[in-house]
PDB file of C-alpha atoms and ligand atoms in Angstrom:
ATOM      1  CA  UNK B1339       0.000   0.000   0.000  1.00 43.00           C
ATOM      2  CA  UNK B1340       2.695   2.456   0.977  1.00 46.00           C
ATOM      3  CA  UNK B1341       4.656   1.487  -2.084  1.00 43.00           C
ATOM      4  CA  UNK B1342       1.656   2.174  -4.262  1.00 43.00           C
ATOM      5  CA  UNK B1343       1.237   5.608  -2.761  1.00 41.00           C
ATOM      6  CA  UNK B1344       4.885   6.313  -3.260  1.00 41.00           C
ATOM      7  CA  UNK B1345       4.691   5.171  -6.861  1.00 41.00           C
ATOM      8  CA  UNK B1346       1.655   7.365  -7.467  1.00 39.00           C
ATOM      9  CA  UNK B1347       3.340  10.369  -5.908  1.00 39.00           C
ATOM     10  CA  UNK B1348       6.448   9.841  -7.966  1.00 36.00           C
ATOM     11  CA  UNK B1349       4.352   9.513 -11.096  1.00 37.00           C
ATOM     12  CA  UNK B1350       2.648  12.819 -10.367  1.00 38.00           C
ATOM     13  CA  UNK B1351       5.913  14.579  -9.736  1.00 40.00           C
ATOM     14  CA  UNK B1352       7.366  13.053 -12.856  1.00 41.00           C
ATOM     15  CA  UNK B1353       4.511  14.187 -15.067  1.00 40.00           C
ATOM     16  CA  UNK B1354       4.630  17.680 -13.592  1.00 46.00           C
ATOM     17  CA  UNK B1355       8.317  17.714 -14.315  1.00 47.00           C
ATOM     18  CA  UNK B1356       7.505  16.931 -17.941  1.00 49.00           C
ATOM     19  CA  UNK B1357       5.302  19.975 -18.280  1.00 71.00           C
ATOM     20  CA  UNK B1358       7.334  21.640 -21.014  1.00 93.00           C
ATOM     21  CA  UNK B1359       7.800  21.122 -24.738  1.00 97.00           C
ATOM     22  CA  UNK B1360       9.776  20.901 -27.947  1.00 97.00           C
ATOM     23  CA  UNK B1361       9.230  21.109 -31.703  1.00 97.00           C
ATOM     24  CA  UNK B1362       7.665  17.919 -33.049  1.00 95.00           C
ATOM     25  CA  UNK B1363       7.679  18.870 -36.710  1.00 97.00           C
ATOM     26  CA  UNK B1364       7.833  21.758 -39.126  1.00 98.00           C
ATOM     27  CA  UNK B1365       6.093  22.268 -42.452  1.00 98.00           C
ATOM     28  CA  UNK B1366       7.775  24.229 -45.223  1.00 98.00           C
ATOM     29  CA  UNK B1367       5.673  25.312 -48.192  1.00 98.00           C
ATOM     30  CA  UNK B1368       3.183  22.570 -47.392  1.00 98.00           C
ATOM     31  CA  UNK B1369       5.734  19.795 -46.991  1.00 98.00           C
ATOM     32  CA  UNK B1370       5.952  18.242 -43.519  1.00 97.00           C
ATOM     33  CA  UNK B1371       9.301  17.508 -41.921  1.00 97.00           C
ATOM     34  CA  UNK B1372       8.949  15.336 -38.831  1.00 95.00           C
ATOM     35  CA  UNK B1373      11.388  15.846 -36.023  1.00 93.00           C
ATOM     36  CA  UNK B1374      12.579  13.588 -33.275  1.00 89.00           C
ATOM     37  CA  UNK B1375      11.511  12.918 -29.765  1.00 86.00           C
ATOM     38  CA  UNK B1376      13.783  13.951 -26.952  1.00 89.00           C
ATOM     39  CA  UNK B1377      17.230  12.508 -26.404  1.00 85.00           C
ATOM     40  CA  UNK B1378      19.525  10.500 -28.571  1.00 66.00           C
ATOM     41  CA  UNK B1379      17.316   7.631 -29.684  1.00 65.00           C
ATOM     42  CA  UNK B1380      15.477   9.340 -32.534  1.00 60.00           C
ATOM     43  CA  UNK B1381      16.158   9.008 -36.227  1.00 61.00           C
ATOM     44  CA  UNK B1382      18.811  11.514 -37.266  1.00 65.00           C
ATOM     45  CA  UNK B1383      17.207  11.906 -40.683  1.00 84.00           C
ATOM     46  CA  UNK B1384      15.456  15.134 -39.867  1.00 94.00           C
ATOM     47  CA  UNK B1385      15.859  18.815 -40.636  1.00 97.00           C
ATOM     48  CA  UNK B1386      15.180  19.739 -36.997  1.00 97.00           C
ATOM     49  CA  UNK B1387      18.081  19.796 -34.576  1.00 96.00           C
ATOM     50  CA  UNK B1388      17.200  17.365 -31.823  1.00 94.00           C
ATOM     51  CA  UNK B1389      17.198  18.478 -28.197  1.00 95.00           C
ATOM     52  CA  UNK B1390      17.627  16.171 -25.230  1.00 94.00           C
ATOM     53  CA  UNK B1391      15.091  17.581 -22.806  1.00 95.00           C
ATOM     54  CA  UNK B1392      11.827  19.460 -22.884  1.00 96.00           C
ATOM     55  CA  UNK B1393      12.967  21.673 -20.024  1.00 96.00           C
ATOM     56  CA  UNK B1394      13.433  25.343 -20.741  1.00 97.00           C
ATOM     57  CA  UNK B1395      16.569  27.412 -20.662  1.00 98.00           C
ATOM     58  CA  UNK B1396      16.210  30.011 -17.923  1.00 98.00           C
ATOM     59  CA  UNK B1397      19.647  31.651 -18.005  1.00 98.00           C
ATOM     60  CA  UNK B1398      19.861  34.138 -20.871  1.00 98.00           C
ATOM     61  CA  UNK B1399      23.604  33.470 -21.138  1.00 98.00           C
ATOM     62  CA  UNK B1400      23.231  29.678 -21.426  1.00 98.00           C
ATOM     63  CA  UNK B1401      24.729  28.400 -24.694  1.00 98.00           C
ATOM     64  CA  UNK B1402      21.582  26.286 -25.056  1.00 98.00           C
ATOM     65  CA  UNK B1403      19.622  29.470 -25.688  1.00 98.00           C
ATOM     66  CA  UNK B1404      20.921  29.144 -29.246  1.00 98.00           C
ATOM     67  CA  UNK B1405      19.146  26.025 -30.475  1.00 98.00           C
ATOM     68  CA  UNK B1406      17.637  24.414 -27.380  1.00 97.00           C
ATOM     69  CA  UNK B1407      19.106  22.003 -24.828  1.00 96.00           C
ATOM     70  CA  UNK B1408      22.115  20.074 -26.148  1.00 95.00           C
ATOM     71  CA  UNK B1409      20.930  20.556 -29.742  1.00 95.00           C
ATOM     72  CA  UNK B1410      22.564  18.165 -32.210  1.00 92.00           C
ATOM     73  CA  UNK B1411      23.118  18.803 -35.926  1.00 93.00           C
ATOM     74  CA  UNK B1412      20.491  17.141 -38.108  1.00 94.00           C
ATOM     75  CA  UNK B1413      21.288  15.240 -41.300  1.00 94.00           C
ATOM     76  CA  UNK B1414      18.848  16.829 -43.725  1.00 97.00           C
ATOM     77  CA  UNK B1415      17.895  20.262 -44.975  1.00 98.00           C
ATOM     78  CA  UNK B1416      14.483  21.492 -46.063  1.00 98.00           C
ATOM     79  CA  UNK B1417      14.441  23.258 -49.402  1.00 98.00           C
ATOM     80  CA  UNK B1418      12.520  26.514 -49.379  1.00 98.00           C
ATOM     81  CA  UNK B1419      11.947  29.674 -51.368  1.00 98.00           C
ATOM     82  CA  UNK B1420      11.569  33.342 -50.426  1.00 97.00           C
ATOM     83  CA  UNK B1421       8.134  34.031 -49.008  1.00 97.00           C
ATOM     84  CA  UNK B1422       7.420  30.393 -48.179  1.00 98.00           C
ATOM     85  CA  UNK B1423       4.981  29.731 -45.371  1.00 98.00           C
ATOM     86  CA  UNK B1424       6.391  27.737 -42.470  1.00 98.00           C
ATOM     87  CA  UNK B1425       4.481  26.079 -39.660  1.00 98.00           C
ATOM     88  CA  UNK B1426       6.244  25.096 -36.463  1.00 98.00           C
ATOM     89  CA  UNK B1427       4.462  22.472 -34.396  1.00 98.00           C
ATOM     90  CA  UNK B1428       5.327  22.618 -30.696  1.00 98.00           C
ATOM     91  CA  UNK B1429       4.383  19.590 -28.619  1.00 96.00           C
ATOM     92  CA  UNK B1430       4.663  18.338 -25.066  1.00 95.00           C
ATOM     93  CA  UNK B1431       4.547  14.933 -23.496  1.00 90.00           C
ATOM     94  CA  UNK B1432       0.891  15.555 -22.732  1.00 89.00           C
ATOM     95  CA  UNK B1433      -0.019  16.582 -26.284  1.00 93.00           C
ATOM     96  CA  UNK B1434      -0.122  20.155 -27.538  1.00 96.00           C
ATOM     97  CA  UNK B1435       1.936  23.026 -26.238  1.00 97.00           C
ATOM     98  CA  UNK B1436       0.179  24.487 -23.185  1.00 93.00           C
ATOM     99  CA  UNK B1437       1.998  27.579 -21.954  1.00 97.00           C
ATOM    100  CA  UNK B1438      -0.066  30.578 -22.956  1.00 97.00           C
ATOM    101  CA  UNK B1439       1.648  33.831 -22.028  1.00 98.00           C
ATOM    102  CA  UNK B1440       4.703  35.299 -23.703  1.00 98.00           C
ATOM    103  CA  UNK B1441       5.987  36.012 -27.189  1.00 98.00           C
ATOM    104  CA  UNK B1442       7.119  33.839 -30.074  1.00 98.00           C
ATOM    105  CA  UNK B1443      10.055  35.018 -32.166  1.00 98.00           C
ATOM    106  CA  UNK B1444      11.811  33.792 -35.301  1.00 98.00           C
ATOM    107  CA  UNK B1445      15.415  34.334 -36.317  1.00 98.00           C
ATOM    108  CA  UNK B1446      17.560  33.204 -39.236  1.00 98.00           C
ATOM    109  CA  UNK B1447      21.318  32.788 -39.447  1.00 98.00           C
ATOM    110  CA  UNK B1448      23.295  32.260 -42.621  1.00 98.00           C
ATOM    111  CA  UNK B1449      25.284  29.006 -42.424  1.00 98.00           C
ATOM    112  CA  UNK B1450      27.723  30.097 -45.141  1.00 97.00           C
ATOM    113  CA  UNK B1451      28.491  28.376 -48.394  1.00 95.00           C
ATOM    114  CA  UNK B1452      28.118  24.816 -47.123  1.00 93.00           C
ATOM    115  CA  UNK B1453      24.964  23.079 -45.969  1.00 96.00           C
ATOM    116  CA  UNK B1454      23.707  23.782 -42.471  1.00 97.00           C
ATOM    117  CA  UNK B1455      24.127  20.114 -41.562  1.00 96.00           C
ATOM    118  CA  UNK B1456      27.612  20.803 -40.222  1.00 93.00           C
ATOM    119  CA  UNK B1457      27.061  24.357 -39.063  1.00 97.00           C
ATOM    120  CA  UNK B1458      28.210  25.211 -35.543  1.00 97.00           C
ATOM    121  CA  UNK B1459      25.275  27.148 -34.118  1.00 97.00           C
ATOM    122  CA  UNK B1460      27.496  28.861 -31.548  1.00 97.00           C
ATOM    123  CA  UNK B1461      28.981  30.787 -34.499  1.00 97.00           C
ATOM    124  CA  UNK B1462      25.573  31.942 -35.701  1.00 98.00           C
ATOM    125  CA  UNK B1463      24.848  35.624 -36.246  1.00 98.00           C
ATOM    126  CA  UNK B1464      21.099  35.843 -36.023  1.00 98.00           C
ATOM    127  CA  UNK B1465      18.679  38.314 -37.523  1.00 98.00           C
ATOM    128  CA  UNK B1466      15.060  38.545 -36.545  1.00 98.00           C
ATOM    129  CA  UNK B1467      12.359  38.005 -39.169  1.00 98.00           C
ATOM    130  CA  UNK B1468       9.153  37.767 -37.155  1.00 98.00           C
ATOM    131  CA  UNK B1469       7.704  38.106 -33.675  1.00 98.00           C
ATOM    132  CA  UNK B1470       4.239  37.877 -32.202  1.00 98.00           C
ATOM    133  CA  UNK B1471       2.934  39.032 -28.862  1.00 98.00           C
ATOM    134  CA  UNK B1472      -0.705  39.588 -28.064  1.00 97.00           C
ATOM    135  CA  UNK B1473      -3.313  39.291 -30.756  1.00 95.00           C
ATOM    136  CA  UNK B1474      -4.698  42.845 -31.063  1.00 93.00           C
ATOM    137  CA  UNK B1475      -8.187  41.497 -31.735  1.00 94.00           C
ATOM    138  CA  UNK B1476      -8.500  39.401 -28.577  1.00 94.00           C
ATOM    139  CA  UNK B1477      -5.652  40.616 -26.348  1.00 95.00           C
ATOM    140  CA  UNK B1478      -4.702  36.960 -25.858  1.00 96.00           C
ATOM    141  CA  UNK B1479      -1.118  35.972 -26.514  1.00 98.00           C
ATOM    142  CA  UNK B1480      -0.717  34.367 -29.924  1.00 98.00           C
ATOM    143  CA  UNK B1481       1.221  31.637 -28.114  1.00 98.00           C
ATOM    144  CA  UNK B1482      -2.065  30.533 -26.512  1.00 98.00           C
ATOM    145  CA  UNK B1483      -3.331  29.477 -29.932  1.00 97.00           C
ATOM    146  CA  UNK B1484      -0.850  26.599 -29.788  1.00 98.00           C
ATOM    147  CA  UNK B1485      -2.823  25.095 -26.901  1.00 97.00           C
ATOM    148  CA  UNK B1486      -5.369  23.681 -29.332  1.00 97.00           C
ATOM    149  CA  UNK B1487      -2.651  21.920 -31.296  1.00 97.00           C
ATOM    150  CA  UNK B1488      -2.334  24.674 -33.914  1.00 98.00           C
ATOM    151  CA  UNK B1489       1.161  25.352 -35.228  1.00 98.00           C
ATOM    152  CA  UNK B1490       2.981  28.664 -35.046  1.00 98.00           C
ATOM    153  CA  UNK B1491       2.866  30.376 -38.444  1.00 98.00           C
ATOM    154  CA  UNK B1492       5.541  32.434 -40.079  1.00 97.00           C
ATOM    155  CA  UNK B1493       6.851  33.148 -43.523  1.00 97.00           C
ATOM    156  CA  UNK B1494      10.300  33.593 -44.960  1.00 98.00           C
ATOM    157  CA  UNK B1495      11.184  37.096 -46.108  1.00 98.00           C
ATOM    158  CA  UNK B1496       9.880  37.649 -49.632  1.00 97.00           C
ATOM    159  CA  UNK B1497      13.191  38.905 -50.966  1.00 97.00           C
ATOM    160  CA  UNK B1498      15.694  36.908 -48.940  1.00 98.00           C
ATOM    161  CA  UNK B1499      18.920  36.060 -50.767  1.00 98.00           C
ATOM    162  CA  UNK B1500      19.411  32.403 -51.647  1.00 98.00           C
ATOM    163  CA  UNK B1501      21.582  30.420 -49.296  1.00 98.00           C
ATOM    164  CA  UNK B1502      21.842  28.035 -46.383  1.00 98.00           C
ATOM    165  CA  UNK B1503      20.048  29.230 -43.302  1.00 98.00           C
ATOM    166  CA  UNK B1504      19.372  27.997 -39.810  1.00 98.00           C
ATOM    167  CA  UNK B1505      15.823  28.859 -38.769  1.00 98.00           C
ATOM    168  CA  UNK B1506      15.442  29.489 -35.069  1.00 98.00           C
ATOM    169  CA  UNK B1507      11.931  29.553 -33.665  1.00 98.00           C
ATOM    170  CA  UNK B1508      11.601  30.558 -30.047  1.00 98.00           C
ATOM    171  CA  UNK B1509       8.844  30.622 -27.467  1.00 98.00           C
ATOM    172  CA  UNK B1510       9.348  32.615 -24.302  1.00 98.00           C
ATOM    173  CA  UNK B1511       6.926  31.459 -21.599  1.00 98.00           C
ATOM    174  CA  UNK B1512       6.384  34.292 -19.139  1.00 98.00           C
ATOM    175  CA  UNK B1513       4.083  32.802 -16.487  1.00 97.00           C
ATOM    176  CA  UNK B1514       6.916  33.261 -13.969  1.00 97.00           C
ATOM    177  CA  UNK B1515       8.450  36.303 -15.630  1.00 98.00           C
ATOM    178  CA  UNK B1516       7.722  38.441 -12.587  1.00 98.00           C
ATOM    179  CA  UNK B1517      10.861  36.977 -10.961  1.00 98.00           C
ATOM    180  CA  UNK B1518      14.307  37.394 -12.446  1.00 98.00           C
ATOM    181  CA  UNK B1519      15.270  34.037 -13.972  1.00 98.00           C
ATOM    182  CA  UNK B1520      11.636  33.002 -14.128  1.00 98.00           C
ATOM    183  CA  UNK B1521      11.158  33.395 -17.877  1.00 98.00           C
ATOM    184  CA  UNK B1522      11.354  30.106 -19.777  1.00 98.00           C
ATOM    185  CA  UNK B1523      13.123  30.088 -23.149  1.00 98.00           C
ATOM    186  CA  UNK B1524      12.396  27.353 -25.676  1.00 98.00           C
ATOM    187  CA  UNK B1525      14.372  27.468 -28.908  1.00 98.00           C
ATOM    188  CA  UNK B1526      14.435  25.099 -31.860  1.00 98.00           C
ATOM    189  CA  UNK B1527      16.633  25.183 -34.953  1.00 98.00           C
ATOM    190  CA  UNK B1528      15.814  23.768 -38.376  1.00 98.00           C
ATOM    191  CA  UNK B1529      18.122  23.564 -41.368  1.00 98.00           C
ATOM    192  CA  UNK B1530      17.006  25.243 -44.590  1.00 98.00           C
ATOM    193  CA  UNK B1531      18.338  25.676 -48.089  1.00 98.00           C
ATOM    194  CA  UNK B1532      16.638  28.722 -49.589  1.00 98.00           C
ATOM    195  CA  UNK B1533      16.635  29.127 -53.362  1.00 98.00           C
ATOM    196  CA  UNK B1534      15.270  31.820 -55.631  1.00 98.00           C
ATOM    197  CA  UNK B1535      16.658  35.091 -56.866  1.00 97.00           C
ATOM    198  CA  UNK B1536      16.177  37.324 -53.845  1.00 97.00           C
ATOM    199  CA  UNK B1537      18.718  39.902 -52.804  1.00 97.00           C
ATOM    200  CA  UNK B1538      17.577  40.811 -49.307  1.00 98.00           C
ATOM    201  CA  UNK B1539      20.003  40.526 -46.430  1.00 98.00           C
ATOM    202  CA  UNK B1540      20.304  41.980 -42.949  1.00 98.00           C
ATOM    203  CA  UNK B1541      22.680  44.805 -42.240  1.00 98.00           C
ATOM    204  CA  UNK B1542      25.563  43.988 -39.929  1.00 97.00           C
ATOM    205  CA  UNK B1543      24.061  45.955 -37.064  1.00 97.00           C
ATOM    206  CA  UNK B1544      20.934  43.805 -37.261  1.00 98.00           C
ATOM    207  CA  UNK B1545      22.926  40.645 -36.490  1.00 98.00           C
ATOM    208  CA  UNK B1546      23.089  39.369 -32.917  1.00 98.00           C
ATOM    209  CA  UNK B1547      24.472  36.466 -30.936  1.00 98.00           C
ATOM    210  CA  UNK B1548      22.221  34.194 -28.941  1.00 98.00           C
ATOM    211  CA  UNK B1549      23.068  33.979 -26.133  1.00 98.00           C
ATOM    212  CA  UNK B1550      24.140  37.594 -26.028  1.00 98.00           C
ATOM    213  CA  UNK B1551      21.174  39.573 -27.305  1.00 98.00           C
ATOM    214  CA  UNK B1552      18.999  39.102 -24.217  1.00 98.00           C
ATOM    215  CA  UNK B1553      19.406  40.360 -20.684  1.00 98.00           C
ATOM    216  CA  UNK B1554      17.650  38.879 -17.650  1.00 98.00           C
ATOM    217  CA  UNK B1555      16.266  42.320 -16.876  1.00 98.00           C
ATOM    218  CA  UNK B1556      14.991  43.191 -20.354  1.00 98.00           C
ATOM    219  CA  UNK B1557      11.490  44.663 -20.018  1.00 98.00           C
ATOM    220  CA  UNK B1558      10.101  41.810 -22.120  1.00 98.00           C
ATOM    221  CA  UNK B1559      11.795  39.133 -19.974  1.00 98.00           C
ATOM    222  CA  UNK B1560      11.512  40.404 -16.398  1.00 98.00           C
ATOM    223  CA  UNK B1561       7.845  41.282 -16.619  1.00 98.00           C
ATOM    224  CA  UNK B1562       4.575  40.630 -14.817  1.00 97.00           C
ATOM    225  CA  UNK B1563       2.262  39.771 -17.665  1.00 97.00           C
ATOM    226  CA  UNK B1564      -0.726  39.439 -15.345  1.00 97.00           C
ATOM    227  CA  UNK B1565      -0.753  42.840 -13.660  1.00 94.00           C
ATOM    228  CA  UNK B1566      -1.447  45.080 -16.620  1.00 90.00           C
ATOM    229  CA  UNK B1567      -2.635  43.128 -19.613  1.00 91.00           C
ATOM    230  CA  UNK B1568      -3.031  46.304 -21.626  1.00 91.00           C
ATOM    231  CA  UNK B1569       0.589  47.337 -21.302  1.00 93.00           C
ATOM    232  CA  UNK B1570       2.399  47.256 -24.633  1.00 95.00           C
ATOM    233  CA  UNK B1571       4.819  44.364 -24.767  1.00 97.00           C
ATOM    234  CA  UNK B1572       8.476  45.106 -25.389  1.00 98.00           C
ATOM    235  CA  UNK B1573      10.032  42.297 -27.440  1.00 98.00           C
ATOM    236  CA  UNK B1574      13.556  41.286 -26.449  1.00 98.00           C
ATOM    237  CA  UNK B1575      16.363  41.150 -28.983  1.00 98.00           C
ATOM    238  CA  UNK B1576      16.970  43.261 -32.079  1.00 98.00           C
ATOM    239  CA  UNK B1577      14.274  44.802 -34.263  1.00 97.00           C
ATOM    240  CA  UNK B1578      13.083  42.812 -37.235  1.00 98.00           C
ATOM    241  CA  UNK B1579      15.637  43.174 -40.038  1.00 98.00           C
ATOM    242  CA  UNK B1580      14.628  46.039 -42.290  1.00 97.00           C
ATOM    243  CA  UNK B1581      14.600  44.008 -45.508  1.00 97.00           C
ATOM    244  CA  UNK B1582      11.961  41.653 -44.132  1.00 97.00           C
ATOM    245  CA  UNK B1583       8.579  42.319 -45.638  1.00 81.00           C
ATOM    246  CA  UNK B1584      10.049  43.649 -48.823  1.00 75.00           C
ATOM    247  CA  UNK B1585       9.176  41.596 -51.855  1.00 72.00           C
ATOM    248  CA  UNK B1586      11.382  41.196 -54.901  1.00 62.00           C
ATOM    249  CA  UNK B1587      12.858  44.472 -56.195  1.00 54.00           C
ATOM    250  CA  UNK B1588      11.559  46.577 -53.344  1.00 40.00           C
ATOM    251  CA  UNK B1589      12.070  50.218 -52.614  1.00 41.00           C
ATOM    252  CA  UNK B1590      14.278  50.558 -49.546  1.00 42.00           C
ATOM    253  CA  UNK B1591      11.731  51.138 -46.794  1.00 43.00           C
ATOM    254  CA  UNK B1592      11.668  50.093 -43.186  1.00 40.00           C
ATOM    255  CA  UNK B1593       8.819  47.749 -42.400  1.00 38.00           C
ATOM    256  CA  UNK B1594       9.521  46.694 -38.878  1.00 39.00           C
ATOM    257  CA  UNK B1595       5.912  46.550 -37.865  1.00 38.00           C
ATOM    258  CA  UNK B1596       4.666  44.736 -40.933  1.00 38.00           C
ATOM    259  CA  UNK B1597       5.315  41.293 -39.567  1.00 43.00           C
ATOM    260  CA  UNK B1598       4.737  42.164 -35.983  1.00 41.00           C
ATOM    261  CA  UNK B1599       1.935  42.142 -33.500  1.00 41.00           C
ATOM    262  CA  UNK B1600       3.075  44.558 -30.865  1.00 37.00           C
ATOM    263  CA  UNK B1601       0.188  46.265 -29.279  1.00 36.00           C
ATOM    264  CA  UNK B1602      -2.753  45.151 -27.271  1.00 35.00           C
ATOM    265  CA  UNK B1603      -6.247  46.535 -27.152  1.00 34.00           C
ATOM    266  CA  UNK B1604      -8.052  46.989 -23.874  1.00 33.00           C
ATOM    267  CA  UNK B1605     -10.149  44.025 -22.834  1.00 34.00           C
ATOM    268  CA  UNK B1606     -10.769  42.429 -19.496  1.00 31.00           C
ATOM    269  CA  UNK B1607      -9.477  39.037 -20.577  1.00 32.00           C
ATOM    270  CA  UNK B1608      -6.991  37.527 -18.207  1.00 32.00           C
ATOM    271  CA  UNK B1609      -4.919  34.703 -19.648  1.00 32.00           C
ATOM    272  CA  UNK B1610      -3.965  31.584 -17.834  1.00 33.00           C
ATOM    273  CA  UNK B1611      -7.033  31.616 -15.618  1.00 31.00           C
ATOM    274  CA  UNK B1612      -7.929  28.130 -14.432  1.00 31.00           C
ATOM    275  CA  UNK B1613     -11.278  28.231 -16.206  1.00 30.00           C
ATOM    276  CA  UNK B1614      -9.626  29.086 -19.473  1.00 30.00           C
ATOM    277  CA  UNK B1615      -7.054  26.370 -19.089  1.00 29.00           C
ATOM    278  CA  UNK B1616      -9.798  23.894 -18.319  1.00 28.00           C
ATOM    279  CA  UNK B1617     -11.960  24.929 -21.241  1.00 28.00           C
ATOM    280  CA  UNK B1618      -9.152  25.049 -23.765  1.00 29.00           C
ATOM    281  CA  UNK B1619      -7.754  21.753 -22.571  1.00 28.00           C
ATOM    282  CA  UNK B1620      -7.497  18.996 -25.107  1.00 28.00           C
ATOM    283  CA  UNK B1621      -6.578  16.458 -22.433  1.00 27.00           C
ATOM    284  CA  UNK B1622      -9.758  14.516 -21.848  1.00 28.00           C
ATOM    285  CA  UNK B1623      -9.740  13.549 -18.205  1.00 27.00           C
ATOM    286  CA  UNK B1624     -10.444  15.658 -15.158  1.00 29.00           C
ATOM    287  CA  UNK B1625      -7.298  14.301 -13.583  1.00 27.00           C
ATOM    288  CA  UNK B1626      -5.200  15.651 -16.391  1.00 28.00           C
ATOM    289  CA  UNK B1627      -6.971  18.976 -16.284  1.00 31.00           C
ATOM    290  CA  UNK B1628      -6.286  19.164 -12.604  1.00 30.00           C
ATOM    291  CA  UNK B1629      -2.686  18.273 -13.218  1.00 33.00           C
ATOM    292  CA  UNK B1630      -2.372  21.018 -15.767  1.00 36.00           C
ATOM    293  CA  UNK B1631      -4.037  23.422 -13.440  1.00 33.00           C
ATOM    294  CA  UNK B1632      -1.539  22.539 -10.757  1.00 34.00           C
ATOM    295  CA  UNK B1633       1.323  22.810 -13.176  1.00 39.00           C
ATOM    296  CA  UNK B1634       0.294  26.180 -14.540  1.00 40.00           C
ATOM    297  CA  UNK B1635      -1.954  28.011 -12.150  1.00 36.00           C
ATOM    298  CA  UNK B1636      -2.239  31.740 -12.390  1.00 38.00           C
ATOM    299  CA  UNK B1637      -1.353  32.863  -8.905  1.00 34.00           C
ATOM    300  CA  UNK B1638       2.304  33.171  -8.210  1.00 35.00           C
ATOM    301  CA  UNK B1639       2.624  31.243  -4.917  1.00 36.00           C
ATOM    302  CA  UNK B1640       0.994  28.210  -6.457  1.00 33.00           C
ATOM    303  CA  UNK B1641       2.817  28.667  -9.724  1.00 36.00           C
ATOM    304  CA  UNK B1642       6.052  28.079  -7.928  1.00 35.00           C
ATOM    305  CA  UNK B1643       5.040  24.459  -7.343  1.00 38.00           C
ATOM    306  CA  UNK B1644       5.701  23.764 -10.965  1.00 40.00           C
ATOM    307  CA  UNK B1645       9.270  24.840 -10.547  1.00 37.00           C
ATOM    308  CA  UNK B1646       9.690  23.387  -7.113  1.00 33.00           C
ATOM    309  CA  UNK B1647       8.696  20.000  -8.468  1.00 37.00           C
ATOM    310  CA  UNK B1648      11.007  20.457 -11.378  1.00 36.00           C
ATOM    311  CA  UNK B1649      13.982  21.304  -9.264  1.00 32.00           C
ATOM    312  CA  UNK B1650      13.367  18.275  -7.086  1.00 33.00           C
ATOM    313  CA  UNK B1651      13.445  15.984 -10.033  1.00 31.00           C
ATOM    314  CA  UNK B1652      15.878  17.485 -12.492  1.00 27.00           C
TER     315      UNK B1652
HETATM  316  C1  LIG O2372      -1.698  29.200 -37.879  1.00 55.75           C
HETATM  317  O1  LIG O2372      -2.566  29.206 -38.981  1.00 55.75           O
HETATM  318  C2  LIG O2372      -3.636  28.280 -38.880  1.00 55.75           C
HETATM  319  C3  LIG O2372      -4.387  28.287 -40.194  1.00 55.75           C
HETATM  320  O2  LIG O2372      -4.798  29.566 -40.502  1.00 55.75           O
HETATM  321  C4  LIG O2372      -4.513  28.660 -37.708  1.00 55.75           C
HETATM  322  O3  LIG O2372      -5.561  27.748 -37.545  1.00 55.75           O
HETATM  323  C5  LIG O2372      -3.677  28.690 -36.447  1.00 55.75           C
HETATM  324  O4  LIG O2372      -4.429  29.134 -35.357  1.00 55.75           O
HETATM  325  C6  LIG O2372      -2.477  29.603 -36.631  1.00 55.75           C
HETATM  326  N1  LIG O2372      -1.630  29.539 -35.454  1.00 55.75           N
HETATM  327  C7  LIG O2372      -1.519  30.532 -34.572  1.00 55.75           C
HETATM  328  C8  LIG O2372      -0.577  30.307 -33.456  1.00 55.75           C
HETATM  329  O5  LIG O2372      -2.121  31.566 -34.662  1.00 55.75           O
HETATM  330 CU1  LIG O2373       6.983  24.637 -18.510  1.00 55.75          CU
END
């Protein structure tokens, strides 16, 4: 009997500890590219660099901020063209991605003249091509749309120069962002070969290192997203590269806001409320809903349980 209880308790702690995620697959111009599970046992024939844990990076200077925890080069590249639509499908052990506050950002880095399969991501100079915060129509974070199993959507710059590029998609989960070190960073890198006849490229001052471009006290990282949901969100990192949004043969204009959702509109919606988590849950059982509620409640004292459990186990 005692053993059973112990086993049950351990199971609960274990599943709470798994309450994070990774990229399961990407789709480029309609073609799906499956990724791997966590760790070293997956097939290496993927375009997505495999990570070894679903846990987030929480130190902005951690080398794993680059491509996710212990990211390994993948064997394949996805062929793409300027302007292609890309979907990034984030998953968790419980099913869809479930964090629902914080931005999503996309960066590219040029791998040079050889394929990205051998590219050392610590040498990457990243430029930003897209970022999304709150949806102006609903005031909900776009990230919350992933909770239903929907992918994150982005598109390659319409005039990007041909070449080998690492695509870095990032989710920052801010449910604990009120404390320094509380923000959770999830990054995933996919290997692309972009063709076409584009000429667009970032300027050198638009290129950043990751880690390097974020500070733990950036206003978009050390932030209480629950206290004033109408406050404009300040995205971390560089602005979107100026050439992004230009199509072939563009006039040289700056279109930083074109691909960006920056501003919220006043509503009374409060994200991450237990009722919303319960109603948007795709996990069928009450037990699982309860578990998710415990793992991601909205009030900060209880929210710490998530991390307390994690630190016990990890
Ligand atoms: C991505 O696009 C699909 C199709 O339009 C949509 O259903 C989904 O909600 C979008 N994802 C996000 C995060 O908005
Ligand atoms: Cu988490």
